[in-house]
Amino acid sequence: MIKKYHADIIQCRSFQEVKTRLAEVLTRYGDVFPADRDAQILIKPNLNSNMNALTGNTTDLRLLAAVILFLKEEGYRDITIGEGTNSGFYRTNISVITRLRVDELAKYYGVNCIDLNYSEPFLIPFEDGVQAGIARECKEADLLVNMPKLKTHFEAGMTVCLKNLIGCLVGQENKKKTHLSLAANIVNITENCRPHLHIVDALFAMEGLGPTKGTPVKTDTVFIGTDPYFIDLLAARFASCDPDKITPLRIARQRGIIDQELFAAAQDFSLTPYDRPFAPPEAGPIATFIHHPKRQKYFLAVRNTAFFNYLCNTDLFAKLLFFTDLRQDVFLETEMEWEGLSLAEEQCNNCGKCGEYCPVDLALPRALSEQDMQQCIHCLYCFCVCPQDAIQFHGKLGFMEEQMKQYDTMIRSIA
Ligand code: SF4
Ligand code: SF4
C-alpha cells in the first residue's frame, strides 16, 4: 500500500537500467493497478513536438517501452498509448506520433496507439463558464498513466504532471480555450482527469527557454508517484525552482488543493536536488512584453483570428515568430526519407552507448555492423548519441534537420 504523499525517485542511464529499476518500483504500487487483466489502460506521454526525447522535449521511448513491458509482464492486454499533440502540429496536419516513432514502438511491443486530438470529447468545466472537451479515453480508462517530461516552460514556469494533461484536450479548438486562463485551466484539467499514476521522464530534462527552445539536461532521473501536485512540488525542488513561479502550483495552493500538509510533506521529502539550479525560462523582450498578464489577453484575441492563423502558416511570419520567441516550434513539412543506418567500423570504439539507448533493445553496434536491422523503428537515438560519429544515416533527414542543427553537438556531448 502506497502511503499518502509518497514518491519514488530512481536513477538510471541505460534502457536496461530503466527497465529493471522501474519494474522494481512499480511492483510496490500494486493497489494502483486494476485487478482485471482486461482493464483499459491508457498511457499518456508528452509528445509536445517532433523533437525527440534527447532534446529534453518529449517522453523517452525507452521509458515508454519499460512501462509497456511491465504492464504486459503483469498480464494486461488492453494497453493504449494516447496523446493529443500540440495545436501547431495538429493545425499543420503533421503527425508527431509518427515522427517520434511512437506508433512504431507501439506496434513493436503489441499495444495500441491513438491521437487524442481526434477522440470523442467529454466536456469539463473551465474558467468563466467555459467548457472544454477532453478525450473520452482519458476519463474512462481504468488506469491512466501520465508520463510527462520535466522541463521549464515560458508561460507556466515548469511543465511536469499538471501541464502535461493539456494533451488530453481534443483538437485545437479545445486547447485554445486553456490559454484564456492557462494556470487555472491546467488545474481544472488535472482535477477532472486525475490520472492514477505519474511517471516523470527527467532522463533528459530541459532547462532555459522551454518547452521547445531550451537546453537538454541529462539527469538520468525518473519520478514515480500517485499525487500530481506532490510530484510537481518535488520536481520544482529537484530543479531548484521556486514553486510560486510555477503558475498551476500557485493556483492549486490558492485553491487549497495543495494544503499546508501536502506542501510541507513535499518540502520535507528526502530528495537530492540536481547539481545546479535549472536555468529559468526567459524569453526575448518582445515575447516577455506581449505575454505580460496585463497584455496577454489582447495577444490571445489576435492569435485566435483566422487571419493570424493564415499568417502563421507563411514562411516569413513563422520565422519572425520564432526569432522573437513568440513561437518555439518549427513546423517543417518534409518527412524523413529512410534508406538505412550503417556503421563506420574504423570510427567505432565499442563504447556501447548506442545499445544503451535503443528502445527495442537491438544488439548495437553488432546489429549495425551485420546489418541485422529489421526490428529498427527508425528513432535515430543511436545515431544522435554516438560520440564518435560512427553511425551514418542514409536518406534525407527532412524535419529532423532542424533538431540536428540546434541540438546535435549538445546531445552528443552529454549523452
Ligand atoms: S556509440 Fe558509436 S562508438 Fe560507441 S559503440 Fe556505438 S557506434 Fe561504436
Ligand atoms: S537501431 Fe537506432 S534507430 Fe533503430 S531503433 Fe535502435 S536506436 Fe532507434
PDB file of C-alpha atoms in Angstrom, residues 181-280:
ATOM      1  CA  SER A 181      -6.711  31.290 -18.184  1.00  0.00           C
ATOM      2  CA  LEU A 182      -3.788  28.921 -18.536  1.00  0.00           C
ATOM      3  CA  ALA A 183      -2.763  28.039 -14.982  1.00  0.00           C
ATOM      4  CA  ALA A 184      -6.308  27.753 -13.608  1.00  0.00           C
ATOM      5  CA  ASN A 185      -7.436  25.625 -16.539  1.00  0.00           C
ATOM      6  CA  ILE A 186      -4.449  23.308 -16.137  1.00  0.00           C
ATOM      7  CA  VAL A 187      -5.631  22.727 -12.568  1.00  0.00           C
ATOM      8  CA  ASN A 188      -9.191  22.212 -13.863  1.00  0.00           C
ATOM      9  CA  ILE A 189      -7.992  19.510 -16.264  1.00  0.00           C
ATOM     10  CA  THR A 190      -5.969  17.837 -13.511  1.00  0.00           C
ATOM     11  CA  GLU A 191      -8.942  17.759 -11.161  1.00  0.00           C
ATOM     12  CA  ASN A 192     -11.164  16.287 -13.875  1.00  0.00           C
ATOM     13  CA  CYS A 193      -8.704  13.760 -15.299  1.00  0.00           C
ATOM     14  CA  ARG A 194      -6.894  12.639 -12.157  1.00  0.00           C
ATOM     15  CA  PRO A 195      -4.501  10.034 -13.601  1.00  0.00           C
ATOM     16  CA  HIS A 196      -3.872   7.093 -11.291  1.00  0.00           C
ATOM     17  CA  LEU A 197      -0.115   7.012 -11.742  1.00  0.00           C
ATOM     18  CA  HIS A 198       2.548   9.525 -12.783  1.00  0.00           C
ATOM     19  CA  ILE A 199       5.940   8.568 -14.201  1.00  0.00           C
ATOM     20  CA  VAL A 200       8.032  11.643 -14.939  1.00  0.00           C
ATOM     21  CA  ASP A 201      10.786  11.444 -17.513  1.00  0.00           C
ATOM     22  CA  ALA A 202      13.766  13.517 -16.434  1.00  0.00           C
ATOM     23  CA  LEU A 203      16.312  11.210 -18.077  1.00  0.00           C
ATOM     24  CA  PHE A 204      16.913  14.166 -20.360  1.00  0.00           C
ATOM     25  CA  ALA A 205      15.089  17.140 -18.832  1.00  0.00           C
ATOM     26  CA  MET A 206      15.067  20.680 -20.244  1.00  0.00           C
ATOM     27  CA  GLU A 207      16.191  23.996 -18.764  1.00  0.00           C
ATOM     28  CA  GLY A 208      16.173  27.513 -20.166  1.00  0.00           C
ATOM     29  CA  LEU A 209      13.597  28.587 -22.705  1.00  0.00           C
ATOM     30  CA  GLY A 210      11.307  25.564 -22.535  1.00  0.00           C
ATOM     31  CA  PRO A 211       9.227  23.862 -23.551  1.00  0.00           C
ATOM     32  CA  THR A 212      10.816  23.721 -27.015  1.00  0.00           C
ATOM     33  CA  LYS A 213      13.721  26.165 -27.281  1.00  0.00           C
ATOM     34  CA  GLY A 214      15.602  25.230 -24.105  1.00  0.00           C
ATOM     35  CA  THR A 215      18.693  23.172 -23.385  1.00  0.00           C
ATOM     36  CA  PRO A 216      18.724  19.449 -22.529  1.00  0.00           C
ATOM     37  CA  VAL A 217      19.970  18.451 -19.073  1.00  0.00           C
ATOM     38  CA  LYS A 218      20.827  14.799 -18.618  1.00  0.00           C
ATOM     39  CA  THR A 219      19.788  13.969 -15.067  1.00  0.00           C
ATOM     40  CA  ASP A 220      19.181  10.187 -15.512  1.00  0.00           C
ATOM     41  CA  THR A 221      16.220  10.573 -13.153  1.00  0.00           C
ATOM     42  CA  VAL A 222      12.641   9.271 -13.144  1.00  0.00           C
ATOM     43  CA  PHE A 223       9.954  10.301 -10.629  1.00  0.00           C
ATOM     44  CA  ILE A 224       7.105   7.916  -9.826  1.00  0.00           C
ATOM     45  CA  GLY A 225       4.053   8.609  -7.675  1.00  0.00           C
ATOM     46  CA  THR A 226       0.290   8.948  -7.468  1.00  0.00           C
ATOM     47  CA  ASP A 227      -0.235  12.608  -6.487  1.00  0.00           C
ATOM     48  CA  PRO A 228       0.457  15.056  -9.350  1.00  0.00           C
ATOM     49  CA  TYR A 229       0.750  18.113  -7.070  1.00  0.00           C
ATOM     50  CA  PHE A 230       3.177  16.348  -4.745  1.00  0.00           C
ATOM     51  CA  ILE A 231       5.356  15.192  -7.634  1.00  0.00           C
ATOM     52  CA  ASP A 232       5.356  18.612  -9.296  1.00  0.00           C
ATOM     53  CA  LEU A 233       6.468  20.165  -6.000  1.00  0.00           C
ATOM     54  CA  LEU A 234       9.289  17.604  -5.811  1.00  0.00           C
ATOM     55  CA  ALA A 235      10.250  18.322  -9.416  1.00  0.00           C
ATOM     56  CA  ALA A 236      10.432  22.043  -8.575  1.00  0.00           C
ATOM     57  CA  ARG A 237      12.754  21.269  -5.667  1.00  0.00           C
ATOM     58  CA  PHE A 238      14.852  18.988  -7.889  1.00  0.00           C
ATOM     59  CA  ALA A 239      15.324  21.816 -10.407  1.00  0.00           C
ATOM     60  CA  SER A 240      15.760  24.405  -7.596  1.00  0.00           C
ATOM     61  CA  CYS A 241      12.791  26.316  -8.972  1.00  0.00           C
ATOM     62  CA  ASP A 242      10.557  28.450  -6.734  1.00  0.00           C
ATOM     63  CA  PRO A 243       7.140  26.683  -6.696  1.00  0.00           C
ATOM     64  CA  ASP A 244       5.414  30.071  -6.592  1.00  0.00           C
ATOM     65  CA  LYS A 245       6.842  30.761 -10.045  1.00  0.00           C
ATOM     66  CA  ILE A 246       5.090  27.642 -11.380  1.00  0.00           C
ATOM     67  CA  THR A 247       1.682  29.122 -12.062  1.00  0.00           C
ATOM     68  CA  PRO A 248      -0.506  25.957 -11.871  1.00  0.00           C
ATOM     69  CA  LEU A 249       1.064  25.110  -8.479  1.00  0.00           C
ATOM     70  CA  ARG A 250       0.403  28.656  -7.304  1.00  0.00           C
ATOM     71  CA  ILE A 251      -3.275  28.381  -8.283  1.00  0.00           C
ATOM     72  CA  ALA A 252      -3.550  24.954  -6.645  1.00  0.00           C
ATOM     73  CA  ARG A 253      -2.194  26.452  -3.411  1.00  0.00           C
ATOM     74  CA  GLN A 254      -4.589  29.402  -3.612  1.00  0.00           C
ATOM     75  CA  ARG A 255      -7.483  26.983  -4.056  1.00  0.00           C
ATOM     76  CA  GLY A 256      -6.374  24.867  -1.108  1.00  0.00           C
ATOM     77  CA  ILE A 257      -5.821  21.788  -3.300  1.00  0.00           C
ATOM     78  CA  ILE A 258      -2.239  21.981  -2.143  1.00  0.00           C
ATOM     79  CA  ASP A 259      -2.773  22.457   1.583  1.00  0.00           C
ATOM     80  CA  GLN A 260      -0.166  23.045   4.270  1.00  0.00           C
ATOM     81  CA  GLU A 261       0.210  19.332   4.948  1.00  0.00           C
ATOM     82  CA  LEU A 262       0.902  18.481   1.287  1.00  0.00           C
ATOM     83  CA  PHE A 263       3.262  21.430   0.833  1.00  0.00           C
ATOM     84  CA  ALA A 264       5.200  20.601   3.997  1.00  0.00           C
ATOM     85  CA  ALA A 265       5.407  16.920   3.029  1.00  0.00           C
ATOM     86  CA  ALA A 266       6.947  17.882  -0.317  1.00  0.00           C
ATOM     87  CA  GLN A 267       9.445  20.205   1.377  1.00  0.00           C
ATOM     88  CA  ASP A 268      10.415  17.523   3.907  1.00  0.00           C
ATOM     89  CA  PHE A 269      10.677  14.678   1.415  1.00  0.00           C
ATOM     90  CA  SER A 270      14.215  13.335   1.137  1.00  0.00           C
ATOM     91  CA  LEU A 271      15.464  14.481  -2.258  1.00  0.00           C
ATOM     92  CA  THR A 272      18.811  15.496  -3.670  1.00  0.00           C
ATOM     93  CA  PRO A 273      18.396  18.488  -5.982  1.00  0.00           C
ATOM     94  CA  TYR A 274      20.132  18.383  -9.350  1.00  0.00           C
ATOM     95  CA  ASP A 275      23.779  19.553  -9.215  1.00  0.00           C
ATOM     96  CA  ARG A 276      22.825  23.149 -10.010  1.00  0.00           C
ATOM     97  CA  PRO A 277      19.608  25.147 -10.406  1.00  0.00           C
ATOM     98  CA  PHE A 278      17.930  24.794 -13.792  1.00  0.00           C
ATOM     99  CA  ALA A 279      18.268  27.935 -15.931  1.00  0.00           C
ATOM    100  CA  PRO A 280      14.905  29.765 -15.876  1.00  0.00           C
TER     101      PRO A 280
END
